[in-house]
Amino acid sequence: MTQDNTIMPDESHAEVSAETDTQTLNKIIEEAKAESEKNLAGWKRTQADLENLKKRFEQERSDIIAFGNSSLWKKLLPVIDDFDRAFGSLPPDIADNTWAKGIELIYQKLQGVMAAEGLRMIETTGKHFDPKLHDAYCQQEGPEGIVITEVEKGYLYKGEVLRPAKVTVGNGIENSGLKCDTDTDLTE
Amino acid sequence: MGKTIGIDLGTTLSVVAIIEGGEPKVIPNTEGERLTPSIVAIDKKGERLVGLLAKRQAITNPENTIFSIKRLMGRKFKDTEVQNDIKRLPYKIVEAPNGDAKVVIGGREYSPAEVSAMILQKLRTDAETYLGEKVTDAVITVPAYFNDSQRQATKDAGTIAGLNVLRIINEPTASALAYGMDKKNEQTIAVYDFGGGTFDISILELGEGTFQVKSTNGDTHLGGDDIDQVIMDWLCEEFKKEVGIDLRQDRMALQRLKDAAEKAKKELSTVGQTDINLPFITADASGPKHMNITLTKAKLEQLAMPLIERSIEPCRRALKDANLTTAQINDVIFVGGQTRMPKIQDVVRQFFGREPIKSINPDEAVALGAAIQGGVLKGDIREVLLLDVTPLTLGIETLGGIATPLIPRNTTIPTSKSQIFSTASDNQPSVEIHVLQGERPMSTDNRTLGRFVLDGILPAPRGVPQVEVTFDIDANGILNVRAQDKGTGKEQKITITASSGLSKDEVEKMAREAQAHAADDAKKKEEIESRNEADSMVYTVEKLLREQGDKIPADIKGEVEGKIAAVRSALQGNDATIIKSATQDLSQAIQKIGTAAYGQGQQTPPQGGEQPGGQADEGKKGGQEGTVEGEFREI
């Protein structure tokens, strides 16, 4: 592990006393020992880092396998939101139209795939506001701390929050007629 | 001994990084994100929330949700900045007996250092969860313009969070470390930091191993968010022209527009145009309305230009304060996500007259640099810097003059790699090992490091002998190449010292040339590989006809012989398409042999299927498992 730093006693020291020779040699030995210990410690640390990296790599790999599709589903969520908006505003006069029915069937099929892949909607209306699951969009009149309306659906993917649900939260004030009591983005 | 973390404690977002295997790496928080909002809250139940969870409930709990606490660090209540903040911030700021500014959360007063400590504590705990071990020490960054009181408050925050603060370093200095600037000699560096909300420019001087801040300047109200806003404004105008509705009155529509504007801005860093497609964005009496507007890169640049130009004046002032001209700046480095925008890169390049360096993730550069500083202070970096990488790919020449790589460029050394090769001709008695260095696929375009011959190979059909070639590079960069005949045990080797390689400039030149010629080289290689494949298939099929000819129906045999002739004829020329086509025809023809054999109840399968020498994968697929048919020329 040590390299080309072996110290050769200068030939001119041959005339120095035996005691000085012993001192010099002892010094050389001590320095070599210290270098050796330092290299061994460094080697062990590198080995340990490598082992820890391997463990973390395995964990990350199994996370990727388990949750590898989460970023794809995240990209698809706005498209799924658009479907919700479309069906949310379906004009009553074409609700029974066969073409519209066909599109609805397609959407149901998509929802089936989502469920099969482990996506679940986060429960909102009427539940206690929970920042782990909900993102407060604004406050409005209603029981304090209770989710009043859902502004945007939230989803769990295999038990982990994929996207929190955007919700309005009750402010504990009744009969104020307030839909959303603030227009400012508080957190810059 | 616990780990050391580097922390970028930002006004709106914080990042934590660590040294792992000698490299700085950002640690994700428990929510899986690499950026943690610098927000603290006490909810109605008295529970403390930090980061993303605090942000999500902010609207429901404005008086007890603290954000931008960095603005109050080390400041007195009577400071002008604090008095301005009192007017616009929704939480309460009060005066402590010693005149410091304090905030009130959940009915209790906290110093800004205590609030920052809560953020630091979350970063520390998340790092410990991720690493599975204790974190004891930290390096924390601060803006270059922070005074002593602000720096002390930041250090106190670290101590309150249970961290041993090894050092407080300047943000631009940290980013310079992340870019490896400390490895250079005397340098003057400009750090151009264009983030989400603020713009900062710093001029640093590196001398005798330390960085000195010569000047700083900036614009506290200029950032990527402003570019999002101009895009949103433009979209609203376009929509109003088209549909007659002002979306600025619709809060939910604005939220969707904000997200879409940011997404479009990011996409336009790499593509020429993008669609902002927002179905059902609003509705009126006539029904739902949709937005589908195309935004081009040119239009975005036109919209953003006034904001980008605003960043240049602070650069001029910073240079003036440092008594420097642009010509005296050696390097420009980018920090902040907005610097990914190509137009910003162009403007900065034009102003400073040099190519800015942008190889590090600009959102994370400060935290990475802080981690590097921590690593240096604790000795982690010093030990690992002893390792080097091989700057260019190392390999050998195989059949057709192809350069077959064994050790790819940028492989950390010491390292060793072995691969089995075989012969190109029947009864080939020796192989020549032609050691190459370079990125081009053809050996003539690479540099020869050495050659030697291994002889004494026993007579055998081509592809049968196994010659193991081993490349071994030691920690000093000395390359030993060994070739061993696995059959006879005979071996030869050569030692190549680092001095027989290339200089740094030559390395960079070769890498550039490889890139420039990539398309031509790929075509050339494809031609050679199709030639090798054709040759190999002809050999295999002719062997099959010799050995099994009496069992093959005459008409099929005739057809196969005709196809062989066609391949030979194609090999006279240089057209890879014709060669490939003829090879394909031959491949299909020989399948008839198998079909006929099985159809006639034959027991023996055709031998041609045992030798997958038909694949032209760098001429490497061999007839035996693990054998690589990168054949040698016979000498």
CSV table of N, CA and C in Angstrom, one decimal, chain A residues 184-188, chain B residues 11 62-72 81-93 102-103:
chain,number,residue,atom,x,y,z
A,184,THR,N,-54.3,35.8,-2.1
A,184,THR,CA,-52.8,35.9,-2.1
A,184,THR,C,-52.2,34.5,-2.0
A,185,ASP,N,-51.0,34.3,-2.6
A,185,ASP,CA,-50.2,33.1,-2.5
A,185,ASP,C,-49.3,33.5,-1.3
A,186,LEU,N,-49.5,32.9,-0.1
A,186,LEU,CA,-48.8,33.3,1.1
A,186,LEU,C,-47.4,32.9,1.1
A,187,THR,N,-47.0,31.9,0.4
A,187,THR,CA,-45.7,31.4,0.5
A,187,THR,C,-44.8,31.8,-0.6
A,188,GLU,N,-45.1,32.9,-1.3
A,188,GLU,CA,-44.2,33.4,-2.3
A,188,GLU,C,-44.0,32.3,-3.4
B,11,THR,N,-33.8,30.8,1.2
B,11,THR,CA,-34.9,31.6,1.6
B,11,THR,C,-36.2,30.9,1.4
B,62,PRO,N,-52.3,30.9,8.4
B,62,PRO,CA,-51.2,31.8,8.0
B,62,PRO,C,-50.5,32.5,9.2
B,63,GLU,N,-51.1,32.6,10.3
B,63,GLU,CA,-50.4,33.3,11.4
B,63,GLU,C,-49.3,32.5,12.0
B,64,ASN,N,-49.5,31.1,11.9
B,64,ASN,CA,-48.5,30.2,12.5
B,64,ASN,C,-47.7,29.5,11.5
B,65,THR,N,-47.6,30.0,10.3
B,65,THR,CA,-46.8,29.4,9.3
B,65,THR,C,-45.7,30.4,8.9
B,66,ILE,N,-44.4,30.0,9.2
B,66,ILE,CA,-43.3,30.9,9.0
B,66,ILE,C,-42.6,30.6,7.7
B,67,PHE,N,-42.5,31.5,6.8
B,67,PHE,CA,-41.6,31.3,5.6
B,67,PHE,C,-40.7,32.5,5.5
B,68,SER,N,-39.7,32.3,4.6
B,68,SER,CA,-38.7,33.4,4.4
B,68,SER,C,-38.0,33.8,5.7
B,69,ILE,N,-37.8,32.9,6.6
B,69,ILE,CA,-37.2,33.3,7.9
B,69,ILE,C,-35.8,33.8,7.7
B,70,LYS,N,-35.2,33.5,6.6
B,70,LYS,CA,-33.8,33.9,6.3
B,70,LYS,C,-33.7,35.4,6.3
B,71,ARG,N,-34.8,36.1,5.8
B,71,ARG,CA,-34.8,37.5,5.8
B,71,ARG,C,-34.7,38.2,7.1
B,72,LEU,N,-35.0,37.4,8.2
B,72,LEU,CA,-34.9,38.0,9.5
B,72,LEU,C,-33.7,37.6,10.3
B,81,GLU,N,-35.5,46.6,6.7
B,81,GLU,CA,-36.0,45.5,6.0
B,81,GLU,C,-37.0,44.7,6.8
B,82,VAL,N,-36.8,44.7,8.1
B,82,VAL,CA,-37.8,44.0,9.0
B,82,VAL,C,-39.1,44.8,9.0
B,83,GLN,N,-39.0,46.1,9.1
B,83,GLN,CA,-40.2,46.9,9.2
B,83,GLN,C,-41.0,46.7,7.9
B,84,ASN,N,-40.3,46.6,6.7
B,84,ASN,CA,-41.0,46.4,5.5
B,84,ASN,C,-41.7,45.0,5.5
B,85,ASP,N,-41.0,44.0,6.0
B,85,ASP,CA,-41.5,42.6,6.0
B,85,ASP,C,-42.7,42.6,6.9
B,86,ILE,N,-42.7,43.3,8.0
B,86,ILE,CA,-43.9,43.3,8.9
B,86,ILE,C,-45.2,43.7,8.2
B,87,LYS,N,-45.0,44.6,7.2
B,87,LYS,CA,-46.2,45.1,6.5
B,87,LYS,C,-46.8,44.0,5.6
B,88,ARG,N,-45.9,43.1,5.1
B,88,ARG,CA,-46.4,42.2,4.0
B,88,ARG,C,-46.5,40.8,4.5
B,89,LEU,N,-45.9,40.4,5.6
B,89,LEU,CA,-45.9,39.0,6.0
B,89,LEU,C,-47.2,38.7,6.9
B,90,PRO,N,-47.8,37.6,6.8
B,90,PRO,CA,-49.0,37.3,7.5
B,90,PRO,C,-48.8,36.9,9.0
B,91,TYR,N,-47.5,36.6,9.3
B,91,TYR,CA,-47.2,36.1,10.7
B,91,TYR,C,-46.7,37.3,11.5
B,92,LYS,N,-46.7,37.1,12.9
B,92,LYS,CA,-46.4,38.2,13.8
B,92,LYS,C,-44.9,38.3,14.0
B,93,ILE,N,-44.4,39.5,13.9
B,93,ILE,CA,-42.9,39.8,14.2
B,93,ILE,C,-42.9,40.8,15.4
B,102,LYS,N,-38.1,38.9,16.5
B,102,LYS,CA,-38.5,37.5,16.8
B,102,LYS,C,-39.9,37.3,16.1
B,103,VAL,N,-40.2,36.0,15.9
B,103,VAL,CA,-41.6,35.7,15.4
B,103,VAL,C,-42.4,35.0,16.4
